[in-house]
Amino acid sequence: MKYLTLILVVFLVTTSCNQDKSKYIKNQGQAHGTFYHIIYESPNGVDYHDQLRSTMQRIDKSLSTYDPVSVISRINQNDSSVVLDDHFLNVYRRAEEIANETHGAFDITVAPLVNAWGFGYTEPQRTDSVSIATILEYVGYEKVHLINGNLNKDTAAIQLDASAIAKGYSVDQAAEKLEKKGVKNYMVEIGGEIRVKGQNPNGLAWRIGIDEPTEDQALMDRKIQRILHINKGALATSGNYRQFYEKNGQKYAHTINPKTGYPVQHRLLSASVLAPDCMTADAYATAFMVLGFHASMDIVEQHPELKAYFILSGEEEPFEVKYSEGMQSHLKD
């Protein structure tokens, strides 16, 4: 599964310590078109990598638009024989809730627009005003209905894309798998989306770095803008400064507004969301990049379970940082 909607890399930051780290197991590999890193203190010294990898593979079989026989692909192909599995249902229901809460800024039916602008799973298409207006006729989460375990689309042209929420869901599934095994200290990271609990191998809160927003693609040249200290929760970051392309001198950001059909253009460069679960953090981070800073902060203030850290382009300085009141406790020097 290849995800293009989340573009920031969030780094795990560790420090040296004399504490014995032998109890912590490290797993890493590739899944969902990206890399994952999982660190956990196994109570019995058991390595759960095979089970975690199997979980990620099952999620791909449900939610990957790059797998032609996945559940979501068969829905997009209007295959009436498709059976919705628990993974799809869990993600779809949460996606619908967040779509309502963000007034459609997060929309799982955005696939035709993402594809048209060249950020999806097909080749770029026409993006003139007439073609965008046509596509918008079959974009809108309210045009899809879950009835008696079946998904009904108002028109066959509607296409779903769960990439802005499925990776966070996969992080949650891996984390919950570890918790069922009695693991109390862990960090699960897939493509920059993270969920942590307890302490890191140094006996401290997990330290997660947020990228400084620059267009440089080189990993070694990336700078960490701020470090968050987290004992429990999930962090997802979305932004526009690396995923874009230029055409006729115009930059086109990868975040598409489902209401207008066009890439967003505002001062918000990145949105990092801290939530109890990564599926929620993932979806809100994407929605906030559509909404911009002020509307996003309004939503955070209405949801005490959410905390947010925003980086905007500055008027005098290169960057301007804003964050919700709840984020303050995680910003230790």
mmCIF file of C-alpha atoms in Angstrom:
data_model
loop_
_atom_site.group_PDB
_atom_site.id
_atom_site.type_symbol
_atom_site.label_atom_id
_atom_site.label_comp_id
_atom_site.label_asym_id
_atom_site.label_seq_id
_atom_site.Cartn_x
_atom_site.Cartn_y
_atom_site.Cartn_z
ATOM 1 C CA MET A 1 0.000 0.000 0.000
ATOM 2 C CA LYS A 2 1.505 3.335 -1.004
ATOM 3 C CA TYR A 3 0.433 6.353 1.007
ATOM 4 C CA LEU A 4 1.020 9.830 -0.379
ATOM 5 C CA THR A 5 -1.159 11.958 1.882
ATOM 6 C CA LEU A 6 1.135 12.131 4.911
ATOM 7 C CA ILE A 7 4.392 13.766 4.080
ATOM 8 C CA LEU A 8 6.228 14.640 7.260
ATOM 9 C CA VAL A 9 8.697 12.272 8.804
ATOM 10 C CA VAL A 10 8.507 12.212 12.600
ATOM 11 C CA PHE A 11 11.705 10.977 14.214
ATOM 12 C CA LEU A 12 12.121 8.929 17.369
ATOM 13 C CA VAL A 13 14.720 10.728 19.483
ATOM 14 C CA THR A 14 16.640 8.725 22.052
ATOM 15 C CA THR A 15 19.487 9.487 24.393
ATOM 16 C CA SER A 16 22.155 7.256 25.845
ATOM 17 C CA CYS A 17 21.646 5.837 29.308
ATOM 18 C CA ASN A 18 23.180 3.199 31.497
ATOM 19 C CA GLN A 19 19.889 1.405 31.989
ATOM 20 C CA ASP A 20 19.832 -2.177 30.742
ATOM 21 C CA LYS A 21 18.102 -2.149 27.363
ATOM 22 C CA SER A 22 18.265 -5.870 26.709
ATOM 23 C CA LYS A 23 14.581 -6.384 27.486
ATOM 24 C CA TYR A 24 13.519 -4.128 24.631
ATOM 25 C CA ILE A 25 12.944 -5.738 21.248
ATOM 26 C CA LYS A 26 13.216 -3.804 17.997
ATOM 27 C CA ASN A 27 11.292 -4.782 14.858
ATOM 28 C CA GLN A 28 11.496 -2.990 11.540
ATOM 29 C CA GLY A 29 10.556 -3.540 7.931
ATOM 30 C CA GLN A 30 8.321 -2.319 5.123
ATOM 31 C CA ALA A 31 4.540 -2.109 5.075
ATOM 32 C CA HIS A 32 1.890 0.059 3.428
ATOM 33 C CA GLY A 33 4.425 1.409 0.945
ATOM 34 C CA THR A 34 6.666 2.801 3.690
ATOM 35 C CA PHE A 35 8.909 1.721 6.576
ATOM 36 C CA TYR A 36 7.976 0.825 10.123
ATOM 37 C CA HIS A 37 9.886 0.697 13.412
ATOM 38 C CA ILE A 38 8.522 -0.930 16.545
ATOM 39 C CA ILE A 39 10.248 -0.984 19.942
ATOM 40 C CA TYR A 40 8.744 -2.730 22.956
ATOM 41 C CA GLU A 41 9.603 -4.282 26.279
ATOM 42 C CA SER A 42 8.427 -7.869 25.992
ATOM 43 C CA PRO A 43 7.469 -9.233 29.433
ATOM 44 C CA ASN A 44 8.666 -12.727 28.513
ATOM 45 C CA GLY A 45 11.349 -11.789 26.024
ATOM 46 C CA VAL A 46 9.106 -12.969 23.160
ATOM 47 C CA ASP A 47 9.549 -11.384 19.741
ATOM 48 C CA TYR A 48 6.112 -10.644 18.237
ATOM 49 C CA HIS A 49 7.378 -9.433 14.871
ATOM 50 C CA ASP A 50 5.691 -12.155 12.821
ATOM 51 C CA GLN A 51 2.300 -11.429 14.384
ATOM 52 C CA LEU A 52 2.680 -7.692 13.945
ATOM 53 C CA ARG A 53 3.719 -8.075 10.326
ATOM 54 C CA SER A 54 0.776 -10.395 9.685
ATOM 55 C CA THR A 55 -1.595 -7.790 11.112
ATOM 56 C CA MET A 56 -0.252 -5.133 8.757
ATOM 57 C CA GLN A 57 -0.583 -7.473 5.802
ATOM 58 C CA ARG A 58 -4.240 -8.162 6.625
ATOM 59 C CA ILE A 59 -4.904 -4.429 6.772
ATOM 60 C CA ASP A 60 -3.394 -4.054 3.309
ATOM 61 C CA LYS A 61 -5.793 -6.729 2.050
ATOM 62 C CA SER A 62 -8.638 -4.595 3.316
ATOM 63 C CA LEU A 63 -7.626 -0.965 2.734
ATOM 64 C CA SER A 64 -4.937 -0.765 0.048
ATOM 65 C CA THR A 65 -6.022 0.886 -3.185
ATOM 66 C CA TYR A 66 -2.829 -0.528 -4.728
ATOM 67 C CA ASP A 67 -4.051 -4.086 -4.224
ATOM 68 C CA PRO A 68 -6.656 -4.747 -6.956
ATOM 69 C CA VAL A 69 -8.403 -7.417 -4.879
ATOM 70 C CA SER A 70 -8.478 -5.582 -1.546
ATOM 71 C CA VAL A 71 -11.847 -4.795 -0.016
ATOM 72 C CA ILE A 72 -11.603 -1.098 -0.826
ATOM 73 C CA SER A 73 -10.463 -1.762 -4.404
ATOM 74 C CA ARG A 74 -13.397 -4.093 -4.992
ATOM 75 C CA ILE A 75 -15.738 -1.415 -3.661
ATOM 76 C CA ASN A 76 -14.208 1.051 -6.120
ATOM 77 C CA GLN A 77 -14.722 -1.527 -8.871
ATOM 78 C CA ASN A 78 -18.405 -1.815 -7.858
ATOM 79 C CA ASP A 79 -18.006 -5.510 -7.073
ATOM 80 C CA SER A 80 -21.366 -6.400 -5.521
ATOM 81 C CA SER A 81 -19.977 -9.632 -4.058
ATOM 82 C CA VAL A 82 -17.439 -7.912 -1.793
ATOM 83 C CA VAL A 83 -17.779 -8.643 1.922
ATOM 84 C CA LEU A 84 -16.815 -5.797 4.244
ATOM 85 C CA ASP A 85 -14.363 -6.986 6.890
ATOM 86 C CA ASP A 86 -13.822 -5.554 10.374
ATOM 87 C CA HIS A 87 -10.797 -3.499 9.321
ATOM 88 C CA PHE A 88 -12.735 -1.700 6.616
ATOM 89 C CA LEU A 89 -15.767 -1.166 8.841
ATOM 90 C CA ASN A 90 -13.676 0.218 11.702
ATOM 91 C CA VAL A 91 -11.932 2.703 9.434
ATOM 92 C CA TYR A 92 -15.032 3.671 7.470
ATOM 93 C CA ARG A 93 -17.092 4.414 10.583
ATOM 94 C CA ARG A 94 -14.368 6.563 12.138
ATOM 95 C CA ALA A 95 -13.797 8.330 8.819
ATOM 96 C CA GLU A 96 -17.499 9.162 8.646
ATOM 97 C CA GLU A 97 -17.469 10.530 12.207
ATOM 98 C CA ILE A 98 -14.471 12.777 11.560
ATOM 99 C CA ALA A 99 -15.945 13.916 8.241
ATOM 100 C CA ASN A 100 -18.989 15.123 10.162
ATOM 101 C CA GLU A 101 -16.878 16.752 12.880
ATOM 102 C CA THR A 102 -14.731 18.605 10.322
ATOM 103 C CA HIS A 103 -17.662 19.543 8.048
ATOM 104 C CA GLY A 104 -16.258 17.475 5.195
ATOM 105 C CA ALA A 105 -12.639 18.666 5.357
ATOM 106 C CA PHE A 106 -11.783 15.011 5.899
ATOM 107 C CA ASP A 107 -13.502 12.969 3.211
ATOM 108 C CA ILE A 108 -12.843 9.347 2.290
ATOM 109 C CA THR A 109 -14.411 9.897 -1.161
ATOM 110 C CA VAL A 110 -11.678 12.337 -2.216
ATOM 111 C CA ALA A 111 -9.934 9.666 -4.341
ATOM 112 C CA PRO A 112 -11.009 11.003 -7.784
ATOM 113 C CA LEU A 113 -9.633 14.442 -6.943
ATOM 114 C CA VAL A 114 -6.377 13.095 -5.518
ATOM 115 C CA ASN A 115 -5.951 10.974 -8.644
ATOM 116 C CA ALA A 116 -6.767 13.857 -10.975
ATOM 117 C CA TRP A 117 -4.100 16.054 -9.415
ATOM 118 C CA GLY A 118 -1.465 13.308 -9.639
ATOM 119 C CA PHE A 119 -1.180 12.324 -5.973
ATOM 120 C CA GLY A 120 -3.148 9.079 -6.064
ATOM 121 C CA TYR A 121 -2.966 5.607 -7.511
ATOM 122 C CA THR A 122 -3.605 6.575 -11.165
ATOM 123 C CA GLU A 123 -1.881 8.826 -13.681
ATOM 124 C CA PRO A 124 -2.663 12.578 -13.455
ATOM 125 C CA GLN A 125 -5.750 13.685 -15.346
ATOM 126 C CA ARG A 126 -7.194 16.958 -16.594
ATOM 127 C CA THR A 127 -7.494 19.599 -13.896
ATOM 128 C CA ASP A 128 -9.237 22.469 -15.664
ATOM 129 C CA SER A 129 -12.287 24.055 -14.071
ATOM 130 C CA VAL A 130 -14.737 22.011 -16.140
ATOM 131 C CA SER A 131 -13.167 18.645 -15.291
ATOM 132 C CA ILE A 132 -12.878 19.508 -11.581
ATOM 133 C CA ALA A 133 -16.526 20.563 -11.495
ATOM 134 C CA THR A 134 -17.465 17.230 -13.058
ATOM 135 C CA ILE A 135 -15.412 15.256 -10.522
ATOM 136 C CA LEU A 136 -16.978 17.149 -7.619
ATOM 137 C CA GLU A 137 -20.353 15.715 -8.592
ATOM 138 C CA TYR A 138 -19.230 12.350 -7.234
ATOM 139 C CA VAL A 139 -17.164 13.504 -4.269
ATOM 140 C CA GLY A 140 -18.777 13.764 -0.844
ATOM 141 C CA TYR A 141 -18.890 11.427 2.150
ATOM 142 C CA GLU A 142 -22.642 11.937 2.463
ATOM 143 C CA LYS A 143 -23.042 10.172 -0.903
ATOM 144 C CA VAL A 144 -21.949 6.830 0.607
ATOM 145 C CA HIS A 145 -24.118 4.884 3.045
ATOM 146 C CA LEU A 146 -23.449 1.894 5.282
ATOM 147 C CA ILE A 147 -26.710 -0.053 5.479
ATOM 148 C CA ASN A 148 -27.036 -3.484 7.095
ATOM 149 C CA GLY A 149 -23.340 -4.197 6.635
ATOM 150 C CA ASN A 150 -23.313 -3.169 2.974
ATOM 151 C CA LEU A 151 -21.842 -0.020 1.438
ATOM 152 C CA ASN A 152 -24.142 1.774 -0.966
ATOM 153 C CA LYS A 153 -22.842 4.528 -3.254
ATOM 154 C CA ASP A 154 -25.144 7.133 -4.782
ATOM 155 C CA THR A 155 -23.294 6.692 -8.060
ATOM 156 C CA ALA A 156 -20.893 4.060 -9.349
ATOM 157 C CA ALA A 157 -18.304 6.775 -10.121
ATOM 158 C CA ILE A 158 -17.631 7.347 -6.410
ATOM 159 C CA GLN A 159 -14.189 6.113 -5.366
ATOM 160 C CA LEU A 160 -12.835 5.655 -1.832
ATOM 161 C CA ASP A 161 -9.315 6.337 -0.584
ATOM 162 C CA ALA A 162 -8.505 5.554 3.068
ATOM 163 C CA SER A 163 -4.826 6.487 2.868
ATOM 164 C CA ALA A 164 -5.221 9.462 5.206
ATOM 165 C CA ILE A 165 -6.511 7.284 8.030
ATOM 166 C CA ALA A 166 -5.530 3.663 7.345
ATOM 167 C CA LYS A 167 -1.868 4.022 8.275
ATOM 168 C CA GLY A 168 -2.843 5.419 11.668
ATOM 169 C CA TYR A 169 -5.295 2.552 12.055
ATOM 170 C CA SER A 170 -2.514 0.066 11.333
ATOM 171 C CA VAL A 171 -0.385 1.700 14.051
ATOM 172 C CA ASP A 172 -3.294 1.243 16.472
ATOM 173 C CA GLN A 173 -3.778 -2.383 15.546
ATOM 174 C CA ALA A 174 -0.104 -3.152 16.138
ATOM 175 C CA ALA A 175 -0.160 -1.269 19.456
ATOM 176 C CA GLU A 176 -3.284 -3.069 20.624
ATOM 177 C CA LYS A 177 -1.764 -6.402 19.636
ATOM 178 C CA LEU A 178 1.194 -5.640 21.910
ATOM 179 C CA GLU A 179 -1.045 -4.561 24.773
ATOM 180 C CA LYS A 180 -2.971 -7.840 24.561
ATOM 181 C CA LYS A 181 0.383 -9.597 24.997
ATOM 182 C CA GLY A 182 0.984 -7.695 28.226
ATOM 183 C CA VAL A 183 3.396 -5.139 26.783
ATOM 184 C CA LYS A 184 3.328 -1.944 28.844
ATOM 185 C CA ASN A 185 6.168 0.004 27.216
ATOM 186 C CA TYR A 186 6.210 0.404 23.458
ATOM 187 C CA MET A 187 6.580 2.664 20.452
ATOM 188 C CA VAL A 188 4.941 1.790 17.128
ATOM 189 C CA GLU A 189 5.857 3.953 14.130
ATOM 190 C CA ILE A 190 4.704 3.437 10.543
ATOM 191 C CA GLY A 191 5.788 6.034 8.017
ATOM 192 C CA GLY A 192 6.042 8.749 10.659
ATOM 193 C CA GLU A 193 2.726 8.013 12.391
ATOM 194 C CA ILE A 194 3.362 7.007 15.997
ATOM 195 C CA ARG A 195 1.693 5.574 19.063
ATOM 196 C CA VAL A 196 3.522 5.167 22.358
ATOM 197 C CA LYS A 197 2.928 3.991 25.888
ATOM 198 C CA GLY A 198 5.059 3.912 29.019
ATOM 199 C CA GLN A 199 8.793 4.471 28.879
ATOM 200 C CA ASN A 200 11.505 4.215 26.244
ATOM 201 C CA PRO A 201 14.570 1.969 26.752
ATOM 202 C CA ASN A 202 16.227 4.766 28.730
ATOM 203 C CA GLY A 203 13.446 4.781 31.322
ATOM 204 C CA LEU A 204 12.108 8.140 30.125
ATOM 205 C CA ALA A 205 9.032 9.352 28.305
ATOM 206 C CA TRP A 206 9.182 8.682 24.583
ATOM 207 C CA ARG A 207 10.753 11.642 22.785
ATOM 208 C CA ILE A 208 9.277 12.318 19.363
ATOM 209 C CA GLY A 209 10.697 14.945 17.019
ATOM 210 C CA ILE A 210 8.666 17.050 14.577
ATOM 211 C CA ASP A 211 10.385 17.993 11.340
ATOM 212 C CA GLU A 212 11.263 21.572 10.508
ATOM 213 C CA PRO A 213 9.281 22.346 7.340
ATOM 214 C CA THR A 214 11.757 22.508 4.477
ATOM 215 C CA GLU A 215 11.513 21.257 0.923
ATOM 216 C CA ASP A 216 14.823 19.358 1.132
ATOM 217 C CA GLN A 217 14.119 15.674 0.506
ATOM 218 C CA ALA A 218 17.443 14.429 1.934
ATOM 219 C CA LEU A 219 16.869 12.614 5.226
ATOM 220 C CA MET A 220 20.308 13.523 6.591
ATOM 221 C CA ASP A 221 19.667 17.231 5.970
ATOM 222 C CA ARG A 222 16.351 17.320 7.815
ATOM 223 C CA LYS A 223 16.177 19.306 11.020
ATOM 224 C CA ILE A 224 13.969 18.657 14.023
ATOM 225 C CA GLN A 225 11.855 21.679 14.858
ATOM 226 C CA ARG A 226 10.656 20.547 18.303
ATOM 227 C CA ILE A 227 10.752 17.451 20.496
ATOM 228 C CA LEU A 228 7.604 16.204 22.216
ATOM 229 C CA HIS A 229 7.722 14.102 25.401
ATOM 230 C CA ILE A 230 4.897 11.559 25.423
ATOM 231 C CA ASN A 231 4.052 8.769 27.883
ATOM 232 C CA LYS A 232 0.802 7.705 26.251
ATOM 233 C CA GLY A 233 -0.966 8.589 23.033
ATOM 234 C CA ALA A 234 -0.583 8.831 19.292
ATOM 235 C CA LEU A 235 0.976 11.500 17.098
ATOM 236 C CA ALA A 236 0.376 12.092 13.406
ATOM 237 C CA THR A 237 1.743 14.901 11.265
ATOM 238 C CA SER A 238 0.634 16.153 7.880
ATOM 239 C CA GLY A 239 2.007 18.929 5.709
ATOM 240 C CA ASN A 240 2.460 20.189 2.173
ATOM 241 C CA TYR A 241 6.052 21.326 1.819
ATOM 242 C CA ARG A 242 7.539 18.066 0.475
ATOM 243 C CA GLN A 243 4.659 16.487 -1.436
ATOM 244 C CA PHE A 244 4.016 18.859 -4.334
ATOM 245 C CA TYR A 245 4.817 19.320 -7.976
ATOM 246 C CA GLU A 246 5.383 22.330 -10.191
ATOM 247 C CA LYS A 247 3.620 23.005 -13.477
ATOM 248 C CA ASN A 248 4.030 26.177 -15.508
ATOM 249 C CA GLY A 249 5.744 27.809 -12.547
ATOM 250 C CA GLN A 250 2.892 27.008 -10.134
ATOM 251 C CA LYS A 251 3.318 24.746 -7.098
ATOM 252 C CA TYR A 252 0.508 22.275 -6.434
ATOM 253 C CA ALA A 253 0.291 20.908 -2.879
ATOM 254 C CA HIS A 254 -0.830 17.339 -2.307
ATOM 255 C CA THR A 255 -3.611 18.274 0.151
ATOM 256 C CA ILE A 256 -6.822 18.612 -1.837
ATOM 257 C CA ASN A 257 -9.852 20.443 -0.490
ATOM 258 C CA PRO A 258 -12.826 18.083 -1.047
ATOM 259 C CA LYS A 259 -15.189 21.066 -1.214
ATOM 260 C CA THR A 260 -13.395 23.107 -3.886
ATOM 261 C CA GLY A 261 -11.582 20.296 -5.698
ATOM 262 C CA TYR A 262 -8.318 22.249 -5.688
ATOM 263 C CA PRO A 263 -5.055 21.984 -3.731
ATOM 264 C CA VAL A 264 -5.083 24.119 -0.602
ATOM 265 C CA GLN A 265 -3.208 27.403 -0.492
ATOM 266 C CA HIS A 266 -2.726 28.940 2.931
ATOM 267 C CA ARG A 267 -0.016 29.672 5.504
ATOM 268 C CA LEU A 268 -0.289 26.375 7.377
ATOM 269 C CA LEU A 269 2.785 24.263 6.554
ATOM 270 C CA SER A 270 2.227 21.356 8.920
ATOM 271 C CA ALA A 271 -0.209 20.106 11.538
ATOM 272 C CA SER A 272 0.773 17.611 14.227
ATOM 273 C CA VAL A 273 -2.076 16.080 16.211
ATOM 274 C CA LEU A 274 -1.786 14.215 19.501
ATOM 275 C CA ALA A 275 -4.786 11.975 20.243
ATOM 276 C CA PRO A 276 -5.559 8.824 22.234
ATOM 277 C CA ASP A 277 -5.352 6.707 19.063
ATOM 278 C CA CYS A 278 -3.419 7.101 15.830
ATOM 279 C CA MET A 279 -6.392 6.626 13.503
ATOM 280 C CA THR A 280 -7.949 9.748 14.992
ATOM 281 C CA ALA A 281 -4.679 11.702 14.958
ATOM 282 C CA ASP A 282 -4.033 10.699 11.348
ATOM 283 C CA ALA A 283 -7.413 11.846 10.045
ATOM 284 C CA TYR A 284 -7.480 15.113 11.957
ATOM 285 C CA ALA A 285 -3.958 16.036 10.843
ATOM 286 C CA THR A 286 -5.122 15.708 7.233
ATOM 287 C CA ALA A 287 -8.342 17.621 7.883
ATOM 288 C CA PHE A 288 -6.412 20.448 9.550
ATOM 289 C CA MET A 289 -4.225 20.869 6.479
ATOM 290 C CA VAL A 290 -7.423 21.442 4.514
ATOM 291 C CA LEU A 291 -8.996 23.806 7.044
ATOM 292 C CA GLY A 292 -6.009 25.978 7.864
ATOM 293 C CA PHE A 293 -4.913 27.166 11.295
ATOM 294 C CA HIS A 294 -7.843 29.136 12.710
ATOM 295 C CA ALA A 295 -10.602 26.656 11.831
ATOM 296 C CA SER A 296 -8.420 23.791 13.045
ATOM 297 C CA MET A 297 -7.743 25.426 16.390
ATOM 298 C CA ASP A 298 -11.481 25.951 16.828
ATOM 299 C CA ILE A 299 -12.007 22.200 16.444
ATOM 300 C CA VAL A 300 -9.188 21.356 18.876
ATOM 301 C CA GLU A 301 -10.735 23.624 21.488
ATOM 302 C CA GLN A 302 -14.023 21.741 21.117
ATOM 303 C CA HIS A 303 -12.337 18.357 21.556
ATOM 304 C CA PRO A 304 -10.403 18.053 24.839
ATOM 305 C CA GLU A 305 -8.979 14.692 23.743
ATOM 306 C CA LEU A 306 -7.034 16.439 20.941
ATOM 307 C CA LYS A 307 -3.822 18.457 21.173
ATOM 308 C CA ALA A 308 -2.206 20.153 18.201
ATOM 309 C CA TYR A 309 1.057 21.760 17.122
ATOM 310 C CA PHE A 310 1.006 23.962 14.012
ATOM 311 C CA ILE A 311 3.834 25.376 11.917
ATOM 312 C CA LEU A 312 2.904 28.272 9.640
ATOM 313 C CA SER A 313 4.892 30.283 7.157
ATOM 314 C CA GLY A 314 5.998 33.439 8.959
ATOM 315 C CA GLU A 315 5.452 37.005 7.885
ATOM 316 C CA GLU A 316 8.807 38.220 9.267
ATOM 317 C CA GLU A 317 10.497 34.980 10.327
ATOM 318 C CA PRO A 318 10.589 31.798 8.168
ATOM 319 C CA PHE A 319 8.231 29.932 10.513
ATOM 320 C CA GLU A 320 5.574 30.757 13.044
ATOM 321 C CA VAL A 321 4.609 28.145 15.656
ATOM 322 C CA LYS A 322 1.191 27.842 17.297
ATOM 323 C CA TYR A 323 -0.065 25.099 19.580
ATOM 324 C CA SER A 324 -3.054 24.251 21.722
ATOM 325 C CA GLU A 325 -2.964 24.725 25.476
ATOM 326 C CA GLY A 326 -2.914 20.978 26.087
ATOM 327 C CA MET A 327 0.271 20.554 24.075
ATOM 328 C CA GLN A 328 2.279 22.713 26.479
ATOM 329 C CA SER A 329 2.976 19.860 28.920
ATOM 330 C CA HIS A 330 4.691 17.845 26.159
ATOM 331 C CA LEU A 331 7.071 20.651 25.157
ATOM 332 C CA LYS A 332 9.792 20.170 27.729
ATOM 333 C CA ASP A 333 13.243 21.586 26.983
#
